[in-house]
Amino acid sequence: MCKTTSNSTTNTAIGTTGIHHLGLSVPDINQTAAFFIDQLHFKKVGEKPDYPAIFVSDGTIMLTLWQIADEAIKVDFNRKQNVGLHHFALKVANLEALETLHHQFKLLNNIGIEFPPEALEGTPLHHMMCAIPGGIRLELIG
């Protein structure tokens, strides 16, 4: 647990400027990297074969894909029981792009669509939720 302390003589506010990268542990880094590269047009920007890890980016966010040690003993995430990454969300240009991705994903056997594009309550946006190769939940918003 992180303890917060207060210093009355110095009160400089330091904030963050956005996500630099998001690290995801996956059962097959090549399959997951191919999903981001082939379906969402990310670029491979690096790798660390001895770790192993593959780094992909869309030019705004970088994802670090880490290979788990043994897929046979992996533990799938349960969004209602586990602490950790519930999902992550990526923006797309608009509803048309979101619907196009939905149609593409329906043709793939390694993507689980949780729900198709629908209105994002209280906003002018639409979103969909899917499980990418390896089971991580990805929300797309446009």
Short mmCIF file of N, CA and C in Angstrom, two decimals:
data_model
loop_
_atom_site.label_atom_id
_atom_site.label_comp_id
_atom_site.label_asym_id
_atom_site.label_seq_id
_atom_site.Cartn_x
_atom_site.Cartn_y
_atom_site.Cartn_z
N MET A 1 0.83 -1.16 0.00
CA MET A 1 0.00 0.00 0.00
C MET A 1 0.88 1.23 0.00
N CYS A 2 0.53 2.21 -0.78
CA CYS A 2 1.29 3.44 -0.90
C CYS A 2 0.80 4.44 0.13
N LYS A 3 1.70 4.98 0.92
CA LYS A 3 1.34 5.95 1.94
C LYS A 3 1.52 7.35 1.38
N THR A 4 0.50 8.19 1.54
CA THR A 4 0.56 9.57 1.07
C THR A 4 0.98 10.46 2.23
N THR A 5 1.95 11.33 1.96
CA THR A 5 2.39 12.26 2.99
C THR A 5 2.19 13.68 2.49
N SER A 6 2.12 14.59 3.41
CA SER A 6 1.92 15.98 3.07
C SER A 6 3.08 16.80 3.60
N ASN A 7 3.57 17.72 2.80
CA ASN A 7 4.63 18.61 3.21
C ASN A 7 4.11 20.02 3.06
N SER A 8 3.89 20.70 4.17
CA SER A 8 3.27 22.02 4.14
C SER A 8 4.16 23.09 3.52
N THR A 9 5.47 22.87 3.44
CA THR A 9 6.35 23.89 2.88
C THR A 9 6.44 23.82 1.36
N THR A 10 6.17 22.67 0.77
CA THR A 10 6.21 22.52 -0.67
C THR A 10 4.91 21.88 -1.13
N ASN A 11 4.21 22.57 -2.02
CA ASN A 11 2.94 22.04 -2.52
C ASN A 11 2.92 22.18 -4.04
N THR A 12 3.86 21.52 -4.70
CA THR A 12 3.95 21.56 -6.14
C THR A 12 3.09 20.44 -6.72
N ALA A 13 2.14 20.82 -7.57
CA ALA A 13 1.27 19.82 -8.20
C ALA A 13 1.96 19.24 -9.42
N ILE A 14 2.14 17.94 -9.40
CA ILE A 14 2.72 17.25 -10.54
C ILE A 14 1.70 16.23 -10.99
N GLY A 15 1.32 16.30 -12.25
CA GLY A 15 0.34 15.37 -12.78
C GLY A 15 0.93 14.53 -13.89
N THR A 16 0.09 13.75 -14.51
CA THR A 16 0.52 12.91 -15.61
C THR A 16 0.01 13.49 -16.93
N THR A 17 0.53 12.99 -18.02
CA THR A 17 0.14 13.51 -19.34
C THR A 17 -0.42 12.44 -20.26
N GLY A 18 -0.80 11.30 -19.71
CA GLY A 18 -1.38 10.25 -20.52
C GLY A 18 -0.64 8.94 -20.33
N ILE A 19 -1.16 7.91 -20.94
CA ILE A 19 -0.53 6.59 -20.85
C ILE A 19 0.65 6.51 -21.81
N HIS A 20 1.80 6.09 -21.31
CA HIS A 20 2.96 5.86 -22.17
C HIS A 20 2.81 4.52 -22.87
N HIS A 21 2.54 3.48 -22.09
CA HIS A 21 2.28 2.16 -22.66
C HIS A 21 1.45 1.34 -21.67
N LEU A 22 0.87 0.30 -22.19
CA LEU A 22 0.09 -0.63 -21.38
C LEU A 22 0.70 -2.01 -21.58
N GLY A 23 1.07 -2.67 -20.50
CA GLY A 23 1.66 -4.00 -20.57
C GLY A 23 0.60 -5.06 -20.36
N LEU A 24 0.52 -6.01 -21.27
CA LEU A 24 -0.47 -7.07 -21.20
C LEU A 24 0.23 -8.43 -21.24
N SER A 25 -0.06 -9.28 -20.28
CA SER A 25 0.44 -10.66 -20.28
C SER A 25 -0.53 -11.51 -21.08
N VAL A 26 -0.01 -12.23 -22.06
CA VAL A 26 -0.87 -13.01 -22.96
C VAL A 26 -0.29 -14.40 -23.15
N PRO A 27 -1.14 -15.38 -23.50
CA PRO A 27 -0.64 -16.73 -23.69
C PRO A 27 0.15 -16.94 -24.99
N ASP A 28 -0.06 -16.08 -26.00
CA ASP A 28 0.64 -16.23 -27.27
C ASP A 28 0.90 -14.83 -27.84
N ILE A 29 2.10 -14.31 -27.61
CA ILE A 29 2.37 -12.93 -28.04
C ILE A 29 2.30 -12.78 -29.55
N ASN A 30 2.65 -13.80 -30.30
CA ASN A 30 2.59 -13.68 -31.76
C ASN A 30 1.14 -13.56 -32.25
N GLN A 31 0.25 -14.36 -31.69
CA GLN A 31 -1.16 -14.30 -32.07
C GLN A 31 -1.78 -12.96 -31.67
N THR A 32 -1.48 -12.49 -30.48
CA THR A 32 -2.04 -11.22 -30.02
C THR A 32 -1.44 -10.06 -30.80
N ALA A 33 -0.15 -10.09 -31.07
CA ALA A 33 0.48 -9.04 -31.89
C ALA A 33 -0.14 -9.02 -33.28
N ALA A 34 -0.36 -10.18 -33.86
CA ALA A 34 -0.98 -10.26 -35.20
C ALA A 34 -2.37 -9.64 -35.20
N PHE A 35 -3.13 -9.83 -34.12
CA PHE A 35 -4.45 -9.21 -34.02
C PHE A 35 -4.33 -7.69 -34.12
N PHE A 36 -3.46 -7.10 -33.33
CA PHE A 36 -3.32 -5.65 -33.34
C PHE A 36 -2.77 -5.15 -34.67
N ILE A 37 -1.84 -5.86 -35.25
CA ILE A 37 -1.23 -5.44 -36.51
C ILE A 37 -2.20 -5.64 -37.68
N ASP A 38 -2.81 -6.80 -37.78
CA ASP A 38 -3.67 -7.11 -38.93
C ASP A 38 -5.05 -6.47 -38.85
N GLN A 39 -5.63 -6.42 -37.66
CA GLN A 39 -7.01 -5.93 -37.53
C GLN A 39 -7.10 -4.44 -37.21
N LEU A 40 -6.16 -3.93 -36.41
CA LEU A 40 -6.25 -2.53 -35.97
C LEU A 40 -5.11 -1.67 -36.52
N HIS A 41 -4.29 -2.23 -37.40
CA HIS A 41 -3.23 -1.52 -38.11
C HIS A 41 -2.17 -0.90 -37.20
N PHE A 42 -1.89 -1.57 -36.08
CA PHE A 42 -0.76 -1.18 -35.25
C PHE A 42 0.51 -1.56 -36.00
N LYS A 43 1.62 -1.00 -35.60
CA LYS A 43 2.93 -1.34 -36.15
C LYS A 43 3.77 -1.98 -35.05
N LYS A 44 4.56 -2.97 -35.44
CA LYS A 44 5.51 -3.55 -34.49
C LYS A 44 6.64 -2.55 -34.34
N VAL A 45 6.89 -2.12 -33.10
CA VAL A 45 7.91 -1.10 -32.87
C VAL A 45 9.11 -1.62 -32.08
N GLY A 46 9.05 -2.90 -31.72
CA GLY A 46 10.19 -3.48 -31.02
C GLY A 46 9.85 -4.85 -30.48
N GLU A 47 10.87 -5.50 -29.98
CA GLU A 47 10.67 -6.79 -29.34
C GLU A 47 11.85 -7.10 -28.45
N LYS A 48 11.63 -7.99 -27.54
CA LYS A 48 12.66 -8.45 -26.63
C LYS A 48 12.53 -9.97 -26.58
N PRO A 49 13.17 -10.67 -27.53
CA PRO A 49 12.97 -12.11 -27.67
C PRO A 49 13.32 -12.93 -26.42
N ASP A 50 14.29 -12.48 -25.64
CA ASP A 50 14.69 -13.25 -24.46
C ASP A 50 13.72 -13.11 -23.30
N TYR A 51 12.79 -12.14 -23.35
CA TYR A 51 11.86 -11.96 -22.23
C TYR A 51 10.71 -12.95 -22.27
N PRO A 52 10.00 -13.29 -23.26
CA PRO A 52 9.83 -12.58 -24.54
C PRO A 52 8.72 -11.52 -24.47
N ALA A 53 8.88 -10.50 -25.31
CA ALA A 53 7.90 -9.43 -25.40
C ALA A 53 7.91 -8.86 -26.81
N ILE A 54 6.75 -8.38 -27.24
CA ILE A 54 6.60 -7.66 -28.51
C ILE A 54 5.92 -6.34 -28.20
N PHE A 55 6.41 -5.27 -28.82
CA PHE A 55 5.87 -3.93 -28.61
C PHE A 55 5.17 -3.48 -29.89
N VAL A 56 3.91 -3.07 -29.77
CA VAL A 56 3.14 -2.60 -30.92
C VAL A 56 2.56 -1.23 -30.58
N SER A 57 2.35 -0.41 -31.62
CA SER A 57 1.83 0.94 -31.40
C SER A 57 0.96 1.38 -32.56
N ASP A 58 -0.04 2.19 -32.23
CA ASP A 58 -0.86 2.82 -33.27
C ASP A 58 -0.41 4.25 -33.52
N GLY A 59 0.71 4.65 -32.95
CA GLY A 59 1.23 6.00 -33.09
C GLY A 59 0.83 6.89 -31.92
N THR A 60 -0.13 6.44 -31.13
CA THR A 60 -0.55 7.19 -29.96
C THR A 60 -0.26 6.42 -28.68
N ILE A 61 -0.63 5.16 -28.67
CA ILE A 61 -0.40 4.31 -27.50
C ILE A 61 0.47 3.13 -27.91
N MET A 62 1.32 2.71 -26.97
CA MET A 62 2.13 1.52 -27.20
C MET A 62 1.63 0.42 -26.26
N LEU A 63 1.53 -0.78 -26.79
CA LEU A 63 1.18 -1.94 -25.99
C LEU A 63 2.41 -2.84 -25.90
N THR A 64 2.71 -3.29 -24.70
CA THR A 64 3.77 -4.25 -24.49
C THR A 64 3.10 -5.58 -24.24
N LEU A 65 3.33 -6.53 -25.11
CA LEU A 65 2.73 -7.85 -25.01
C LEU A 65 3.78 -8.79 -24.42
N TRP A 66 3.51 -9.31 -23.24
CA TRP A 66 4.43 -10.18 -22.53
C TRP A 66 3.94 -11.62 -22.63
N GLN A 67 4.80 -12.53 -23.00
CA GLN A 67 4.47 -13.94 -23.08
C GLN A 67 4.42 -14.55 -21.69
N ILE A 68 3.30 -15.22 -21.32
CA ILE A 68 3.27 -15.92 -20.04
C ILE A 68 4.14 -17.17 -20.14
N ALA A 69 4.54 -17.69 -19.00
CA ALA A 69 5.49 -18.80 -18.99
C ALA A 69 4.87 -20.12 -19.43
N ASP A 70 3.64 -20.40 -19.01
CA ASP A 70 3.06 -21.72 -19.30
C ASP A 70 1.56 -21.58 -19.50
N GLU A 71 1.11 -21.68 -20.75
CA GLU A 71 -0.31 -21.53 -21.06
C GLU A 71 -1.15 -22.60 -20.39
N ALA A 72 -0.58 -23.77 -20.16
CA ALA A 72 -1.34 -24.88 -19.56
C ALA A 72 -1.81 -24.56 -18.15
N ILE A 73 -1.12 -23.66 -17.45
CA ILE A 73 -1.52 -23.33 -16.07
C ILE A 73 -1.99 -21.87 -15.93
N LYS A 74 -2.34 -21.25 -17.06
CA LYS A 74 -2.80 -19.85 -16.99
C LYS A 74 -4.12 -19.77 -16.24
N VAL A 75 -4.37 -18.61 -15.67
CA VAL A 75 -5.61 -18.35 -14.95
C VAL A 75 -6.34 -17.26 -15.71
N ASP A 76 -7.53 -17.58 -16.22
CA ASP A 76 -8.31 -16.58 -16.94
C ASP A 76 -8.86 -15.55 -15.98
N PHE A 77 -8.98 -14.32 -16.45
CA PHE A 77 -9.49 -13.20 -15.67
C PHE A 77 -11.00 -13.31 -15.52
N ASN A 78 -11.49 -13.05 -14.33
CA ASN A 78 -12.92 -12.96 -14.07
C ASN A 78 -13.19 -11.53 -13.63
N ARG A 79 -13.88 -10.77 -14.46
CA ARG A 79 -14.07 -9.33 -14.21
C ARG A 79 -14.83 -9.03 -12.94
N LYS A 80 -15.54 -10.01 -12.39
CA LYS A 80 -16.31 -9.78 -11.17
C LYS A 80 -15.58 -10.26 -9.91
N GLN A 81 -14.42 -10.91 -10.07
CA GLN A 81 -13.72 -11.45 -8.91
C GLN A 81 -12.27 -11.01 -8.79
N ASN A 82 -11.59 -10.75 -9.91
CA ASN A 82 -10.17 -10.47 -9.86
C ASN A 82 -9.87 -8.98 -9.78
N VAL A 83 -8.82 -8.67 -9.07
CA VAL A 83 -8.28 -7.32 -9.08
C VAL A 83 -7.33 -7.24 -10.26
N GLY A 84 -7.37 -6.16 -10.99
CA GLY A 84 -6.47 -6.02 -12.13
C GLY A 84 -7.18 -5.36 -13.29
N LEU A 85 -6.65 -5.56 -14.44
CA LEU A 85 -7.19 -4.94 -15.64
C LEU A 85 -8.56 -5.50 -15.96
N HIS A 86 -9.58 -4.70 -15.84
CA HIS A 86 -10.96 -5.10 -16.17
C HIS A 86 -11.11 -5.13 -17.69
N HIS A 87 -10.64 -4.10 -18.35
CA HIS A 87 -10.59 -4.00 -19.81
C HIS A 87 -9.80 -2.75 -20.14
N PHE A 88 -9.48 -2.58 -21.41
CA PHE A 88 -8.95 -1.30 -21.84
C PHE A 88 -9.71 -0.89 -23.08
N ALA A 89 -9.76 0.40 -23.33
CA ALA A 89 -10.57 0.94 -24.42
C ALA A 89 -9.70 1.72 -25.39
N LEU A 90 -9.96 1.49 -26.68
CA LEU A 90 -9.29 2.23 -27.73
C LEU A 90 -10.34 3.00 -28.53
N LYS A 91 -9.97 4.20 -28.95
CA LYS A 91 -10.86 5.01 -29.76
C LYS A 91 -10.74 4.64 -31.22
N VAL A 92 -11.87 4.70 -31.92
CA VAL A 92 -11.88 4.60 -33.38
C VAL A 92 -12.55 5.86 -33.91
N ALA A 93 -12.45 6.10 -35.21
CA ALA A 93 -12.87 7.37 -35.79
C ALA A 93 -14.35 7.68 -35.60
N ASN A 94 -15.22 6.67 -35.78
CA ASN A 94 -16.65 6.95 -35.77
C ASN A 94 -17.43 5.63 -35.70
N LEU A 95 -18.76 5.74 -35.72
CA LEU A 95 -19.61 4.55 -35.67
C LEU A 95 -19.39 3.64 -36.87
N GLU A 96 -19.18 4.22 -38.04
CA GLU A 96 -18.94 3.41 -39.24
C GLU A 96 -17.70 2.53 -39.07
N ALA A 97 -16.64 3.10 -38.53
CA ALA A 97 -15.42 2.32 -38.29
C ALA A 97 -15.67 1.23 -37.26
N LEU A 98 -16.43 1.55 -36.24
CA LEU A 98 -16.77 0.58 -35.20
C LEU A 98 -17.56 -0.59 -35.80
N GLU A 99 -18.54 -0.28 -36.63
CA GLU A 99 -19.34 -1.33 -37.26
C GLU A 99 -18.51 -2.18 -38.22
N THR A 100 -17.58 -1.56 -38.93
CA THR A 100 -16.70 -2.31 -39.83
C THR A 100 -15.85 -3.29 -39.04
N LEU A 101 -15.28 -2.84 -37.93
CA LEU A 101 -14.47 -3.74 -37.10
C LEU A 101 -15.33 -4.87 -36.54
N HIS A 102 -16.53 -4.57 -36.14
CA HIS A 102 -17.44 -5.61 -35.63
C HIS A 102 -17.65 -6.69 -36.68
N HIS A 103 -17.90 -6.29 -37.92
CA HIS A 103 -18.10 -7.26 -39.00
C HIS A 103 -16.83 -8.07 -39.27
N GLN A 104 -15.66 -7.43 -39.22
CA GLN A 104 -14.39 -8.13 -39.41
C GLN A 104 -14.18 -9.15 -38.29
N PHE A 105 -14.43 -8.72 -37.06
CA PHE A 105 -14.18 -9.58 -35.91
C PHE A 105 -15.10 -10.80 -35.91
N LYS A 106 -16.32 -10.66 -36.41
CA LYS A 106 -17.25 -11.79 -36.45
C LYS A 106 -16.71 -12.92 -37.33
N LEU A 107 -15.83 -12.60 -38.27
CA LEU A 107 -15.27 -13.60 -39.18
C LEU A 107 -14.07 -14.33 -38.57
N LEU A 108 -13.59 -13.87 -37.44
CA LEU A 108 -12.40 -14.45 -36.82
C LEU A 108 -12.80 -15.44 -35.74
N ASN A 109 -12.08 -16.55 -35.64
CA ASN A 109 -12.43 -17.55 -34.63
C ASN A 109 -11.71 -17.35 -33.30
N ASN A 110 -10.83 -16.35 -33.22
CA ASN A 110 -10.11 -16.14 -31.97
C ASN A 110 -10.51 -14.85 -31.26
N ILE A 111 -11.64 -14.27 -31.66
CA ILE A 111 -12.17 -13.06 -31.03
C ILE A 111 -13.55 -13.40 -30.47
N GLY A 112 -13.77 -13.06 -29.22
CA GLY A 112 -15.09 -13.26 -28.61
C GLY A 112 -15.79 -11.91 -28.49
N ILE A 113 -16.90 -11.76 -29.16
CA ILE A 113 -17.63 -10.48 -29.08
C ILE A 113 -18.61 -10.55 -27.92
N GLU A 114 -18.38 -9.68 -26.93
CA GLU A 114 -19.25 -9.64 -25.75
C GLU A 114 -20.56 -8.93 -26.09
N PHE A 115 -20.45 -7.79 -26.79
CA PHE A 115 -21.64 -7.13 -27.32
C PHE A 115 -21.25 -6.31 -28.54
N PRO A 116 -22.16 -6.25 -29.53
CA PRO A 116 -21.89 -5.50 -30.76
C PRO A 116 -22.01 -3.99 -30.51
N PRO A 117 -21.70 -3.17 -31.52
CA PRO A 117 -21.81 -1.73 -31.33
C PRO A 117 -23.19 -1.33 -30.81
N GLU A 118 -23.16 -0.51 -29.77
CA GLU A 118 -24.38 0.02 -29.18
C GLU A 118 -24.09 1.41 -28.61
N ALA A 119 -25.15 2.16 -28.37
CA ALA A 119 -24.99 3.51 -27.82
C ALA A 119 -24.32 3.43 -26.46
N LEU A 120 -23.42 4.35 -26.21
CA LEU A 120 -22.76 4.47 -24.92
C LEU A 120 -23.60 5.43 -24.10
N GLU A 121 -24.33 4.88 -23.17
CA GLU A 121 -25.36 5.60 -22.42
C GLU A 121 -24.92 7.01 -21.99
N GLY A 122 -25.79 7.98 -22.31
CA GLY A 122 -25.56 9.35 -21.89
C GLY A 122 -24.55 10.12 -22.72
N THR A 123 -24.08 9.53 -23.83
CA THR A 123 -23.10 10.20 -24.67
C THR A 123 -23.53 10.05 -26.14
N PRO A 124 -22.92 10.81 -27.04
CA PRO A 124 -23.20 10.62 -28.46
C PRO A 124 -22.37 9.48 -29.08
N LEU A 125 -21.60 8.79 -28.26
CA LEU A 125 -20.69 7.76 -28.74
C LEU A 125 -21.35 6.38 -28.78
N HIS A 126 -20.69 5.46 -29.47
CA HIS A 126 -21.07 4.05 -29.50
C HIS A 126 -19.86 3.23 -29.09
N HIS A 127 -20.12 2.02 -28.60
CA HIS A 127 -19.00 1.16 -28.19
C HIS A 127 -19.36 -0.29 -28.39
N MET A 128 -18.32 -1.13 -28.37
CA MET A 128 -18.49 -2.58 -28.39
C MET A 128 -17.41 -3.18 -27.49
N MET A 129 -17.65 -4.40 -27.03
CA MET A 129 -16.69 -5.07 -26.15
C MET A 129 -16.38 -6.43 -26.75
N CYS A 130 -15.09 -6.79 -26.74
CA CYS A 130 -14.70 -8.10 -27.24
C CYS A 130 -13.54 -8.63 -26.42
N ALA A 131 -13.28 -9.91 -26.56
CA ALA A 131 -12.12 -10.55 -25.96
C ALA A 131 -11.14 -10.84 -27.11
N ILE A 132 -9.96 -10.27 -27.01
CA ILE A 132 -8.94 -10.44 -28.05
C ILE A 132 -8.22 -11.77 -27.84
N PRO A 133 -7.37 -12.19 -28.78
CA PRO A 133 -6.62 -13.43 -28.58
C PRO A 133 -5.87 -13.39 -27.23
N GLY A 134 -6.10 -14.38 -26.44
CA GLY A 134 -5.52 -14.44 -25.10
C GLY A 134 -6.56 -14.14 -24.04
N GLY A 135 -7.72 -13.61 -24.43
CA GLY A 135 -8.81 -13.41 -23.49
C GLY A 135 -8.94 -12.04 -22.86
N ILE A 136 -8.05 -11.11 -23.13
CA ILE A 136 -8.14 -9.77 -22.54
C ILE A 136 -9.31 -9.03 -23.17
N ARG A 137 -10.08 -8.31 -22.34
CA ARG A 137 -11.24 -7.59 -22.82
C ARG A 137 -10.82 -6.23 -23.39
N LEU A 138 -11.27 -5.97 -24.62
CA LEU A 138 -10.99 -4.72 -25.32
C LEU A 138 -12.31 -4.06 -25.66
N GLU A 139 -12.44 -2.81 -25.28
CA GLU A 139 -13.59 -2.00 -25.64
C GLU A 139 -13.15 -1.06 -26.76
N LEU A 140 -13.95 -0.95 -27.79
CA LEU A 140 -13.69 0.00 -28.88
C LEU A 140 -14.80 1.04 -28.84
N ILE A 141 -14.41 2.30 -28.92
CA ILE A 141 -15.36 3.42 -28.78
C ILE A 141 -15.21 4.36 -29.98
N GLY A 142 -16.35 4.69 -30.58
CA GLY A 142 -16.32 5.62 -31.71
C GLY A 142 -17.60 6.42 -31.82
#
